[in-house]
Coordinates of N, CA and C in Angstrom, one line a residue:
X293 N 0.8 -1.2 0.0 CA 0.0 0.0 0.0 C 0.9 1.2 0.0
X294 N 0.5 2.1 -0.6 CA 1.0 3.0 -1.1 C 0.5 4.5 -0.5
X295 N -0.4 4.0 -0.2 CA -1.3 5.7 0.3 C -2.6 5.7 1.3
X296 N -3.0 6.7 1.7 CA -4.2 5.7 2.6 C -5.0 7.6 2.2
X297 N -6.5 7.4 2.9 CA -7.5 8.5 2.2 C -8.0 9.1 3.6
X298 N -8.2 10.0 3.3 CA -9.5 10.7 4.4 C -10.7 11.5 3.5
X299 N -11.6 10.5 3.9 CA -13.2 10.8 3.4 C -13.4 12.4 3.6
X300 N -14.0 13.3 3.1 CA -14.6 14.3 3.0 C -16.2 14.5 2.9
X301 N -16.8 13.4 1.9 CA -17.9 13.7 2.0 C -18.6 12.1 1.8
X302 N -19.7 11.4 1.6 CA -20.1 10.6 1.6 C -19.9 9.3 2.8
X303 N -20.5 8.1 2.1 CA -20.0 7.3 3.5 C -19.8 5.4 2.8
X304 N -18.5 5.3 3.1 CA -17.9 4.0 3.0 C -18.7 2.5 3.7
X305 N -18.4 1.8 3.2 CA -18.5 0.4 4.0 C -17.4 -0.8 3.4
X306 N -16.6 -0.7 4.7 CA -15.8 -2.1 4.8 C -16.2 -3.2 5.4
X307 N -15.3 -4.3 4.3 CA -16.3 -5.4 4.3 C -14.9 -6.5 3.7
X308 N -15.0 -7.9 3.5 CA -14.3 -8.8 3.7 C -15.0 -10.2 3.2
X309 N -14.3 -10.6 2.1 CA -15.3 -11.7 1.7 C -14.6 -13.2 2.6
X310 N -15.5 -14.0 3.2 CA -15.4 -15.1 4.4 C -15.1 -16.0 3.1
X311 N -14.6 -17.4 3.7 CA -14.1 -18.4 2.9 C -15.2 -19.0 2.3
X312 N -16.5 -19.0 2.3 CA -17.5 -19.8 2.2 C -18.0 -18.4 0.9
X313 N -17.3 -17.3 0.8 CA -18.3 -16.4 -0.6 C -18.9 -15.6 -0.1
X314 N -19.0 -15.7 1.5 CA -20.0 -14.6 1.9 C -19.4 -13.2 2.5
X315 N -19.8 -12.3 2.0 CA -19.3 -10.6 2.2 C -19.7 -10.4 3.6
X316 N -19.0 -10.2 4.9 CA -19.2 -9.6 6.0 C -18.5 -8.3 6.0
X317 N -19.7 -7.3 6.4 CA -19.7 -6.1 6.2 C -19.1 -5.9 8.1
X318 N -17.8 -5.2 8.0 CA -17.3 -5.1 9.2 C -17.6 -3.4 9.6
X319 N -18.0 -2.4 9.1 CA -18.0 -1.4 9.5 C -18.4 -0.2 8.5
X320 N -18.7 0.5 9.2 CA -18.6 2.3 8.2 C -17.6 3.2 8.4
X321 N -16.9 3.5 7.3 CA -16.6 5.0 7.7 C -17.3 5.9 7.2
X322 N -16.9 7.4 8.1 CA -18.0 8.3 8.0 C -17.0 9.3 7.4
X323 N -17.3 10.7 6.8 CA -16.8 12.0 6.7 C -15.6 12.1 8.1
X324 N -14.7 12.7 7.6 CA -13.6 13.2 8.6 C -12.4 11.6 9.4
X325 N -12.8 10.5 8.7 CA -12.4 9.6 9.0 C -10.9 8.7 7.9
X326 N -9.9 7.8 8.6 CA -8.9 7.7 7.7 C -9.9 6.3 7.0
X327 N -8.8 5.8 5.5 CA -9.1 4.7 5.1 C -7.5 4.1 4.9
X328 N -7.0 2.9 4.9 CA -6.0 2.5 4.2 C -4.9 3.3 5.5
X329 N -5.1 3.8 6.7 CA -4.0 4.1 7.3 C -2.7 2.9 7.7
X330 N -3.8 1.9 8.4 CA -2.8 0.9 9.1 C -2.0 0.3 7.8
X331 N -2.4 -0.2 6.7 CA -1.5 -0.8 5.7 C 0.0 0.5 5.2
X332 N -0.4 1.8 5.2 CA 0.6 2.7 4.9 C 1.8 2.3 6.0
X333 N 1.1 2.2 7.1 CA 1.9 2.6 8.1 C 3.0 1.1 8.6
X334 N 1.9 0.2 8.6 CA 2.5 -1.6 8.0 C 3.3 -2.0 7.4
X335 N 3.2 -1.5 6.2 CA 3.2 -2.3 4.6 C 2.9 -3.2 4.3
X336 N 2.1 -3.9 5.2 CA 1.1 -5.2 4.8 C 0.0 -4.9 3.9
X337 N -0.2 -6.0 3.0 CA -1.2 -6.0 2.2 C -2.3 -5.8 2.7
X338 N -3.7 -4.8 1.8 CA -4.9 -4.5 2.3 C -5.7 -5.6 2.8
X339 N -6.5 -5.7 3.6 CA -7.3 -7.0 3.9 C -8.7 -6.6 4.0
X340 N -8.9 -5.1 3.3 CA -10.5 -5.4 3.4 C -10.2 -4.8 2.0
X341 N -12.1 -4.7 2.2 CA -12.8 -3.9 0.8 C -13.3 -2.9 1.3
X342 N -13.0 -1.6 0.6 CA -13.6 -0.3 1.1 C -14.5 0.1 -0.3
X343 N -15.9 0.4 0.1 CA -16.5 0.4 -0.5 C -17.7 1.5 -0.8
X344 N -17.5 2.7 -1.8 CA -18.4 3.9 -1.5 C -20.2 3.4 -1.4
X345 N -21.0 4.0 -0.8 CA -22.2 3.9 -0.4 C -23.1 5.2 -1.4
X346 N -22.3 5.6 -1.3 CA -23.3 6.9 -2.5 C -21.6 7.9 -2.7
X347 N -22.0 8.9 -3.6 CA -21.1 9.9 -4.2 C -20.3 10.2 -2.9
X348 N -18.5 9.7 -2.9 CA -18.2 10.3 -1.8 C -17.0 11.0 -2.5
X349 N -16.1 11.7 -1.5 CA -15.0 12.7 -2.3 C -13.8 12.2 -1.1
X350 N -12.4 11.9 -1.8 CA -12.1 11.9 -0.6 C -10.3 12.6 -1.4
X351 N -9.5 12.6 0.0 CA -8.0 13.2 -0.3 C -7.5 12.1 0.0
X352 N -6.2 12.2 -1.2 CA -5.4 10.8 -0.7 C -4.1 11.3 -0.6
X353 N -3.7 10.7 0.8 CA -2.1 11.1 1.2 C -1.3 10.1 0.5
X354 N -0.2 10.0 -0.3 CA 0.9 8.9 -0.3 C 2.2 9.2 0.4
X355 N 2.7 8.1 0.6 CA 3.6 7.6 1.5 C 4.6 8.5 1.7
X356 N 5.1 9.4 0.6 CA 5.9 10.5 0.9 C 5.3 11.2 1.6
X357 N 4.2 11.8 1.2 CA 3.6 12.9 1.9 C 3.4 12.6 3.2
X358 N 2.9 11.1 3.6 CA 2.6 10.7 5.0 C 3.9 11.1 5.7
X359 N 4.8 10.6 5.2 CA 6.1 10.9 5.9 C 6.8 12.1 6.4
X360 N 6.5 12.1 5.3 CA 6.8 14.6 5.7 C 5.8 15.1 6.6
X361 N 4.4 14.6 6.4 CA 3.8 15.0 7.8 C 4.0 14.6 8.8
X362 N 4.9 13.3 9.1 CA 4.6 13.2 10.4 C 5.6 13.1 11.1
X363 N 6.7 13.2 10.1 CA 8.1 13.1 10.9 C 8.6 14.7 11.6
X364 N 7.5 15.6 11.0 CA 7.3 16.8 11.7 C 6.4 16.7 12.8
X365 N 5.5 15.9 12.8 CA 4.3 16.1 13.8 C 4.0 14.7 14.7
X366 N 4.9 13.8 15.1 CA 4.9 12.5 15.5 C 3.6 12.6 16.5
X367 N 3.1 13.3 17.0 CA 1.9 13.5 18.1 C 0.9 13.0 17.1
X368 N 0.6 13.7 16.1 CA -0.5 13.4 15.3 C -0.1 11.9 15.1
X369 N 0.9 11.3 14.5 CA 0.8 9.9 14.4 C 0.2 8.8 15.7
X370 N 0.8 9.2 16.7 CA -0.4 8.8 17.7 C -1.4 8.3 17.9
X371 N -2.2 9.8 17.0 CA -3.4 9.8 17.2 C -3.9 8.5 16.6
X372 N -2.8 8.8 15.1 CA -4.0 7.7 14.1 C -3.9 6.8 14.7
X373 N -3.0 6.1 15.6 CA -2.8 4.4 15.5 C -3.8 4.0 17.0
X374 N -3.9 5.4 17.4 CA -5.4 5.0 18.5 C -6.6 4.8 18.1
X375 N -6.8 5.3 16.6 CA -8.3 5.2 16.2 C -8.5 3.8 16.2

C-alpha cells in the first residue's frame, strides 16, 4: 500500500469476503475519518474492501507525503494508530 484516504464527503463500508463467498460487512466509515492508514503505516497487504455507499469525495495522502507529515508532527501519528 502506497497511500491511505481521508473521506470528505459521503460514507464507505468495509467489508471482507469469508471463505464460504459470503461478504461480511465489518464497519462504516463516515466523513472526517482515515481509510487505508494501518496498511501505509505496516506495509502489509490491504485485507478489506472499502467500498463507497453513494457519491463520496475523498483526499489521498501517499507515502511520501505521509512521511513529511509526520516526521514533523509525531503526536498526530499517535493519534491515528489510537483510532
Amino acid at each position: 500500500p502506497d497511500s491511505m484516504y481521508l473521506l470528505l464527503k459521503g460514507d464507505l463500508v468495509a467489508s471482507t469476503t469469508m471463505h464460504n463467498g459470503e461478504i461480511k460487512i465489518l464497519g462504516y466509515v463516515r466523513p472526517g475519518e482515515l481509510v487505508g492508514e494501518m496498511g501505509l503505516i505496516s506495509s502489509q497487504p490491504r485485507t478489506l474492501t472499502v467500498s463507497s455507499l453513494n457519491e463520496a469525495q475523498l483526499i489521498k495522502f501517499t507515502r511520501a507525503v505521509f512521511q513529511q507529515y509526520f516526521q514533523n508532527r509525531p503526536e498526530a501519528l499517535l493519534h491515528i494508530l489510537s483510532i
